[in-house]
XYZ file of C-alpha atoms in Angstrom:
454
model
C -26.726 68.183 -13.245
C -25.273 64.814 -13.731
C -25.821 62.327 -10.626
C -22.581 60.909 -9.414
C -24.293 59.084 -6.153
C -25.329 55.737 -8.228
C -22.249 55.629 -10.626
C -19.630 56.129 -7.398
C -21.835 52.995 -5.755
C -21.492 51.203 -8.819
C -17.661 51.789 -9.301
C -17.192 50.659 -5.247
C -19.272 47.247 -6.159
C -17.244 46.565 -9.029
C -14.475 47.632 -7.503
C -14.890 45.206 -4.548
C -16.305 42.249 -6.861
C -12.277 42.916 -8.615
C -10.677 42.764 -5.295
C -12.299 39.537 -4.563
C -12.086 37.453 -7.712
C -7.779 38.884 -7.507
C -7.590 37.225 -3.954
C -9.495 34.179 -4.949
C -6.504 33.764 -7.435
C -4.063 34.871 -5.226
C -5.540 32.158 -2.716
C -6.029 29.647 -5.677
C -2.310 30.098 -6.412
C -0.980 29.561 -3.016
C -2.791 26.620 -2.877
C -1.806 22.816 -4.386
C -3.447 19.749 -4.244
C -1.527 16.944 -2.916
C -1.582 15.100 -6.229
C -0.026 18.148 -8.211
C 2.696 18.393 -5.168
C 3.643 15.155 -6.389
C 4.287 15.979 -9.539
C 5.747 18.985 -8.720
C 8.532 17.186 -6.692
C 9.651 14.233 -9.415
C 12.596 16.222 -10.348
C 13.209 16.541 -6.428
C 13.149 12.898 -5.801
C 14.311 11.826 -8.890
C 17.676 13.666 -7.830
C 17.466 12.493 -4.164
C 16.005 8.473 -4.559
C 17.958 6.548 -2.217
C 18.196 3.403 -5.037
C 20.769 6.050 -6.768
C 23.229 5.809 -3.802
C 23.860 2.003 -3.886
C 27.460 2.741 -3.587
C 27.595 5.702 -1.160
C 26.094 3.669 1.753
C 26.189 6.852 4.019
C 24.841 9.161 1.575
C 21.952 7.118 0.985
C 21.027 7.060 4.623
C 20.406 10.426 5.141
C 18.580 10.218 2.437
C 16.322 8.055 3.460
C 15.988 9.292 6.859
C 15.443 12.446 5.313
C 12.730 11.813 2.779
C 11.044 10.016 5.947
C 10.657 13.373 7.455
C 9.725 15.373 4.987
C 7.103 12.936 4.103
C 6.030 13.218 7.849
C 5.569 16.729 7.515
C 3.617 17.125 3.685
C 1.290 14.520 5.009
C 0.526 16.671 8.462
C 0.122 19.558 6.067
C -2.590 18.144 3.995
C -4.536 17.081 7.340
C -7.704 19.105 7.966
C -7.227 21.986 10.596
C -4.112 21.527 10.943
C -1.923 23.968 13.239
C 1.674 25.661 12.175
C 4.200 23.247 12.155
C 7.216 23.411 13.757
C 10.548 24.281 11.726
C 12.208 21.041 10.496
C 15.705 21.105 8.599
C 16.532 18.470 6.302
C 19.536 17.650 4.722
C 19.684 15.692 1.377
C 22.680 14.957 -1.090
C 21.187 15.711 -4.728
C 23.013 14.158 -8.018
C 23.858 15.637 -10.318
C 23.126 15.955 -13.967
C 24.206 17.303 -17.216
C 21.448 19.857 -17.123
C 23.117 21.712 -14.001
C 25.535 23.742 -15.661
C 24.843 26.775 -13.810
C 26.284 25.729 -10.893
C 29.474 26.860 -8.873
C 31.641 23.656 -9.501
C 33.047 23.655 -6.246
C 29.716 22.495 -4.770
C 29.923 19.157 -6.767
C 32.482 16.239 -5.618
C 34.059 13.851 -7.595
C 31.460 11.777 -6.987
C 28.886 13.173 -8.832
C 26.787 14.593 -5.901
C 26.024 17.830 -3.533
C 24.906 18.645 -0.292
C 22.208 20.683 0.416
C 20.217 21.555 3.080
C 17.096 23.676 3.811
C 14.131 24.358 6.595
C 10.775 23.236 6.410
C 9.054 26.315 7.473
C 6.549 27.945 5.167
C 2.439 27.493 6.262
C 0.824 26.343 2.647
C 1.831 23.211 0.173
C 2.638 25.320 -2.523
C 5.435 27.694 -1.134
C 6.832 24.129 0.531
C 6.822 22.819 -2.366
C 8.434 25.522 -4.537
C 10.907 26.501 -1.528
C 12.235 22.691 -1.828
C 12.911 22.871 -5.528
C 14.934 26.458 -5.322
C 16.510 25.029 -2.107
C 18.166 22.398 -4.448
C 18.466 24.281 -7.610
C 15.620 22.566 -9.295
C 13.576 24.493 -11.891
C 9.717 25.186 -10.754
C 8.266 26.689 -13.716
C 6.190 23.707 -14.354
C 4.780 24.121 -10.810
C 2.623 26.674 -12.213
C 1.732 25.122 -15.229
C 0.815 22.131 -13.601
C -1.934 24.219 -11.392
C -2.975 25.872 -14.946
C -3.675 22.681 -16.299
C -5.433 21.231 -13.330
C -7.390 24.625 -13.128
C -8.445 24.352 -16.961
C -9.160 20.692 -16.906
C -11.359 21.561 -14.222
C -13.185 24.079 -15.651
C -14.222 22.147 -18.490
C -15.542 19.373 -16.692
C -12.324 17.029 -18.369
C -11.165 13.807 -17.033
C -7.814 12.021 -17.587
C -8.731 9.537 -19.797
C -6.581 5.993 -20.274
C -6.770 4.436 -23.585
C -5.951 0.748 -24.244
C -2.693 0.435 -26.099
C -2.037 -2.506 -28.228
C 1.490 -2.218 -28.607
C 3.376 -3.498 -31.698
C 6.040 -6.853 -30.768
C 9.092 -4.740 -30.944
C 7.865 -2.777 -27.913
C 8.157 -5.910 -25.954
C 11.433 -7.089 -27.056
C 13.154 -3.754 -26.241
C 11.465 -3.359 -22.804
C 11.205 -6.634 -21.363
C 7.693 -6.840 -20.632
C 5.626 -9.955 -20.896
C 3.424 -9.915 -23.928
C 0.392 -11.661 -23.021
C -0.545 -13.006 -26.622
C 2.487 -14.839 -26.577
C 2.139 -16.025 -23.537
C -1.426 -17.595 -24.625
C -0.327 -18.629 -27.506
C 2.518 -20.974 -25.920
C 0.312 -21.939 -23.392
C -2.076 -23.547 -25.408
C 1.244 -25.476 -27.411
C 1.913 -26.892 -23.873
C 0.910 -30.461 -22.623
C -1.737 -29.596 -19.583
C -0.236 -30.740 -15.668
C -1.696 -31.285 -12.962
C -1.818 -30.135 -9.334
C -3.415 -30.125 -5.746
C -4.897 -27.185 -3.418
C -4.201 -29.532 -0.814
C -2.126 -32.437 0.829
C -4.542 -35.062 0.141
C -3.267 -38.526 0.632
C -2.541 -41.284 -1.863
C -6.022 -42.758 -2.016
C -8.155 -39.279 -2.006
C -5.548 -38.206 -5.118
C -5.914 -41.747 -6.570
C -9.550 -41.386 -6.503
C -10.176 -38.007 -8.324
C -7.659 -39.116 -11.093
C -10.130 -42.285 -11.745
C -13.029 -40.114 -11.644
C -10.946 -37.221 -14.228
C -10.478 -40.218 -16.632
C -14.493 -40.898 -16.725
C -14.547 -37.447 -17.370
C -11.722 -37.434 -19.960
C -13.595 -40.288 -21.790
C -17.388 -38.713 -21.439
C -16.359 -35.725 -22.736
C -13.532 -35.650 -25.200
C -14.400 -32.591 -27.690
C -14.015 -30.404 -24.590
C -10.539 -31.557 -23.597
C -8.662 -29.628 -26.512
C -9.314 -26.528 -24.342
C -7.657 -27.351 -21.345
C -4.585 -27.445 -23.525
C -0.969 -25.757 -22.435
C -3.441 -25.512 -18.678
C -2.642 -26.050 -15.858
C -5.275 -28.602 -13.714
C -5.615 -28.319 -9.661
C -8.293 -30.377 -7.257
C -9.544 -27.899 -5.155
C -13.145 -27.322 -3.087
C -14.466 -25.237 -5.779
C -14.891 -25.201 -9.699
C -13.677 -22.137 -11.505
C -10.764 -20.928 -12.706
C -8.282 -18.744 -10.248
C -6.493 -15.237 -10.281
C -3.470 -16.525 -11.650
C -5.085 -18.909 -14.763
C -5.152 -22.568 -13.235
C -8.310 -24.446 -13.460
C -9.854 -25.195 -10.489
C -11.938 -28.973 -10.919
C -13.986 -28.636 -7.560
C -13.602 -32.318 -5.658
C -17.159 -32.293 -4.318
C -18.566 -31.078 -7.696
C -20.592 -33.165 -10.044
C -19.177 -33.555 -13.739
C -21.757 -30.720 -14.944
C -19.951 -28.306 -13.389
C -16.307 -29.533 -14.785
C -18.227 -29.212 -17.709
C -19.236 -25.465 -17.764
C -16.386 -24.358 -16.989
C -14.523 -25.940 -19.466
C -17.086 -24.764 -21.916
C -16.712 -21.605 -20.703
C -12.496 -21.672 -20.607
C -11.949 -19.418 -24.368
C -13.827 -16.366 -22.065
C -11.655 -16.870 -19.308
C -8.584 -16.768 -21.328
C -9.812 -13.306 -22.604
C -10.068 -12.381 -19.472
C -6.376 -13.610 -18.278
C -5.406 -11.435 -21.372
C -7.044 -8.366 -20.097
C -6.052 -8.983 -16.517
C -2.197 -9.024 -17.765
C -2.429 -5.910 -19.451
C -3.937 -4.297 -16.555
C -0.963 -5.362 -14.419
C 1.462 -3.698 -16.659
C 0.020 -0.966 -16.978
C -0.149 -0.373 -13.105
C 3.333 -1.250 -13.039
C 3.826 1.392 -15.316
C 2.501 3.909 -13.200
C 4.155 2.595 -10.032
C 7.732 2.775 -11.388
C 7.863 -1.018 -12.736
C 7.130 -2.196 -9.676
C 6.359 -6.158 -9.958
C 2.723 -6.928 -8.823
C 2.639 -10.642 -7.711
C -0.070 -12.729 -6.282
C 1.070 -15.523 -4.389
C -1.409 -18.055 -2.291
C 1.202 -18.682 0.310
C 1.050 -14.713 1.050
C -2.697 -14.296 0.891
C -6.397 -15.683 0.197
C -7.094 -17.481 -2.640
C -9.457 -15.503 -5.305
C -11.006 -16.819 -8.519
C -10.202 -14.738 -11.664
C -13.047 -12.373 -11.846
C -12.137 -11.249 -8.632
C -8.626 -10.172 -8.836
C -9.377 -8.180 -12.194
C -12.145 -6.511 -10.430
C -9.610 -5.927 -7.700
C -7.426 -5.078 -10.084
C -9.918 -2.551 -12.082
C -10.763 -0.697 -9.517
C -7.128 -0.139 -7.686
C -6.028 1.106 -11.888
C -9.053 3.372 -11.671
C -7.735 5.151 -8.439
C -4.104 5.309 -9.823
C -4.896 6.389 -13.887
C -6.746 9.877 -12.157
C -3.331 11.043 -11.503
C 0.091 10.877 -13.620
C 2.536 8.084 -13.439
C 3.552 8.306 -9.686
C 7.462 7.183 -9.768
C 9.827 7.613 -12.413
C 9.883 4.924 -15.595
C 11.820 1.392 -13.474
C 12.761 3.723 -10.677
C 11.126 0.531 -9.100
C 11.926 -1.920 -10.540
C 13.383 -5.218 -8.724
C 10.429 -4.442 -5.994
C 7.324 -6.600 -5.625
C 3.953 -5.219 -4.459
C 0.595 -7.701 -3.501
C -2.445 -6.208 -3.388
C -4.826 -6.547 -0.361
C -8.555 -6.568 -0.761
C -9.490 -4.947 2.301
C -8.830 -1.702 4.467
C -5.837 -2.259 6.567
C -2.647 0.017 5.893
C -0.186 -0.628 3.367
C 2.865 -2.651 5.217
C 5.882 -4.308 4.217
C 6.563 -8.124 4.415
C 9.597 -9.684 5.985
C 10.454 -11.613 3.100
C 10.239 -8.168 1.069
C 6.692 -7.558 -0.330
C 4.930 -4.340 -0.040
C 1.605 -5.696 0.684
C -1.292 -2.503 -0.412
C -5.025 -2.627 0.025
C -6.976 -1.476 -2.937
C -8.792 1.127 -2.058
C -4.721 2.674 -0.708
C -4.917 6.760 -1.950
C -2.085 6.831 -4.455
C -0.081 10.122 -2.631
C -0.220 7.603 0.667
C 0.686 4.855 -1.022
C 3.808 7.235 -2.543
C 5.107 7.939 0.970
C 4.431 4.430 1.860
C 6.744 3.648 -0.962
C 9.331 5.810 -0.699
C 10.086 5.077 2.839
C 10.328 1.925 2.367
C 11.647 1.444 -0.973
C 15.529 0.504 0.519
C 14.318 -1.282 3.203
C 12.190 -3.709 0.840
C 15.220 -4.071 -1.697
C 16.733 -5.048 1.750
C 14.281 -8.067 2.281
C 14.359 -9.451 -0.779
C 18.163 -10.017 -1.235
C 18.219 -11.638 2.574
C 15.200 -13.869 1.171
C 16.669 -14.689 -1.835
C 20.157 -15.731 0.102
C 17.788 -17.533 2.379
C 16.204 -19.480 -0.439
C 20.141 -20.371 -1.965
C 21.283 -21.515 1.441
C 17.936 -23.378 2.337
C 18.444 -25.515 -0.609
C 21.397 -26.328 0.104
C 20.879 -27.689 3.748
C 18.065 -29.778 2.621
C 19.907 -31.053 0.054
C 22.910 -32.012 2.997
C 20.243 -33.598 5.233
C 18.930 -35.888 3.193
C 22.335 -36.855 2.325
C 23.398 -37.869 5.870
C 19.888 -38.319 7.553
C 19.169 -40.719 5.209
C 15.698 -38.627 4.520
C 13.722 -40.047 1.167
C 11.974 -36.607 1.240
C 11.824 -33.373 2.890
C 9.879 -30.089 2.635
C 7.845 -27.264 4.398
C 4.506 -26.194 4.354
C 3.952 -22.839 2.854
C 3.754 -21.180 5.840
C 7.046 -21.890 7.677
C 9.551 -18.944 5.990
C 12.922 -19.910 4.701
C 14.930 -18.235 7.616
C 12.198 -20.884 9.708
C 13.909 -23.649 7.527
C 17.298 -23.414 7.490
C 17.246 -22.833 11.644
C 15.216 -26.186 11.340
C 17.603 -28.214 9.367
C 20.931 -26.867 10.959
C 19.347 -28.307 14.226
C 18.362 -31.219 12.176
C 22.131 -31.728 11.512
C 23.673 -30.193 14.437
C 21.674 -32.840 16.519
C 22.663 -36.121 15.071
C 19.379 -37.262 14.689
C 19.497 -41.204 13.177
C 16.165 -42.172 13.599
C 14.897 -41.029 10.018
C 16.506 -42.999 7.931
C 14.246 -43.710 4.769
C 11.352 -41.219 6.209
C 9.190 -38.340 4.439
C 9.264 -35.536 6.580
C 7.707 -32.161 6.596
C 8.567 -29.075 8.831
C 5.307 -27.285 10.018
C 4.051 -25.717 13.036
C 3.786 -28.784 15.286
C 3.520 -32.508 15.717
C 1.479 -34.638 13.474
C 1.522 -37.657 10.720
C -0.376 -37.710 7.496
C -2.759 -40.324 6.147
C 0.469 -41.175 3.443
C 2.699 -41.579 6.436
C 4.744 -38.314 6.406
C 5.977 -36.977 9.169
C 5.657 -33.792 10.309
C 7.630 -31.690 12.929
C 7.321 -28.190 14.326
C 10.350 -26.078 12.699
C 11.429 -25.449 16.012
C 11.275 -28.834 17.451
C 12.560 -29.918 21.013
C 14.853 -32.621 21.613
């Protein structure tokens, strides 16, 4: 007689161990990291992007209020222990393209757009996530793939891996982009200037030209380095993020020296530090990354292309976040420190480093319009700002006049419309500077707070 007692026990334990591994998958496939939503939804917001509906001013509002919420509720979704949400409809008006032949024609206007609206109610990522696409017609068959991909990728230990590209000059002339050879190359046809860190007066400047001619004459076999450069007196010796060479005022000749010596590395480096730029512009849409001293510290060379290293490193892990130039016209500074990413008055996105790239999506694309906003007003600022300074030295009788960096444009035209509003006669033949307050400079300039009193 055959014993069924250990084969039925065996059939139950298999039979369980099946049961299990099919709900792991089941659970694995309702389930969606927050980088492969992303990517699920480009089609979604590639249909929906505000910048699209530049003449449809209403249009483009709720769409931007609306992507606001929604990105209010994914990111309350992907917090720990979070609870059920509460039901959220959103309205959004999708464009349309040739691909959406299927349909009812009615539903399009002659505008080239639809309404459509849905509810934010499902309890995982994934269903959200597939329940906005079908909501707006969108195909989500590469929803799944995506997670198959992730899952294999996974599973055999494989990383996304970025190659350098050295691309041929043709690339550059149909794109636009900078190519940094030739931007070396001119650089070092160029006669090299000079600069200052600082407002030094006459004297201190007159002195460290003398003692940059003793050095000129000392030390002539190093000076065909230094040409197409640009040369700045500052406190240190080095060379900063944005090429310049920095001939420290306190400094010895030695160290002038070295770093001269040293110049051919650092314009390797400058070459490298260009390419990474672009390619994080790539990945952020063509978004322009500046730096700008006026907008934050001043860092040598080697420490904005570490900076710069390590914020690539977080974005290359996942794919291209925003559509090829669906950003383009925007500028972004990076912020070596912690804070949260923010957005400028004059119109720059300003991102710390160490910013997770699906944040620093939602950062973006709420405040993508609003940006695009800023930087028009500042660059109407800038026009008109010219212009007035140009008026009061005209009829002030003013020899010179300027800001510091830190007093904004809008800060300088309310400064010289008072300036010519008030009738003022007594600077006839004067240098004077708007700033923060009261003072006058060892060359005799004056300076006045933007928002003086009479």
């Amino acid at each position: 007689m055959i014993r069924r007692e250990p084969l039925l026990r065996q059939l139950r334990v298999l039979s369980r161990f099946c049961v299990g591994r099919a709900n792991q998958q089941i659970c694995r496939m309702r389930t969606l990291s927050a980088t492969d939503a992303v990517n699920a939804l480009r089609p979604f917001y590639f249909a929906v992007h505000p910048d699209f509906f530049g003449q449809y001013p209403r249009e483009r509002e709720v769409n931007e209020n609306s992507l606001k919420r929604l990105s209010s509720y994914l990111e309350c979704m992907q917090r720990p222990g979070y609870r059920a949400l509460q039901p959220t409809q959103l309205t959004f008006y999708i464009r349309e393209t040739t691909g959406d032949t299927n349909l009812p024609q009615q539903c399009v206007n002659t505008a080239g757009f639809r309404a459509v609206s849905f509810t934010l109610q499902t309890k995982d990522l994934l269903s959200t996530v597939v329940n906005i696409l079908k909501s707006c017609s969108l195909p989500t068959d590469h929803v799944q793939d995506s997670q198959v991909d992730t899952d294999l990728q996974h599973r055999n230990g494989r990383v996304p891996f970025c190659r350098p590209v050295r691309w041929d000059k043709t690339y550059y002339s149909f794109t636009g982009y900078r190519d940094p050879e030739e931007e070396l190359d001119c650089a070092q046809h160029m006669e090299p200037t000079l600069g200052w860190q600082k407002s030094w007066g006459v004297a201190h400047r007159c002195s460290q030209l003398h003692s940059l001619g003793r050095f000129a004459q000392q030390n002539a076999p190093l000076l065909h380095n230094i040409k197409g450069c640009t040369l700045i007196f500052a406190d240190n010796s080095g060379v900063n993020a944005v090429g310049q060479i920095m001939l420290g005022t306190v400094d010895v000749h030695h160290h002038w020296t070295k770093i001269l010596e040293r110049l051919p590395v650092y314009y390797k480096l400058h070459s490298q530090l260009s390419l990474l730029e672009e390619r994080i512009s790539y990945l952020l849409g063509d978004v322009q990354l500046i730096y700008d001293e006026d907008l934050q510290p001043a860092m040598m060379l080697e420490d904005y292309y570490r900076m710069l290293k390590a914020f690539h490193q977080c974005l290359v892990a996942s794919r291209p976040l925003f559509h090829p130039r669906s950003l383009k016209g925007l500028q972004m500074i990076l912020e070596n420190d912690s804070t949260a990413p923010s957005l400028l008055k004059a119109g720059q996105l300003t991102v710390p480093v160490t910013c997770d790239p699906i944040a620093l999506q939602w950062f973006i694309l709420a405040h993508a319009q609003e940006a695009r906003s800023y930087l028009r007003r500042e660059e109407e600022l800038e026009v008109e700002q010219e212009k007035l300074i140009s008026d009061c030295r005209e009829r002030l009788g003013l020899k010179r006049l300027y800001k510091e960096p830190s007093v904004s444009s809008q800060q300088m035209v309310k400064c010289c419309q008072r300036l010519l509003d008030g009738h003022v006669t007594e600077l006839q033949g004067m240098h004077l500077c708007v700033s923060h307050f009261y003072s006058v400079l060892q060359d005799g300039d004056l300076c006045i707070p933007w928002d003086w009193k009479k």
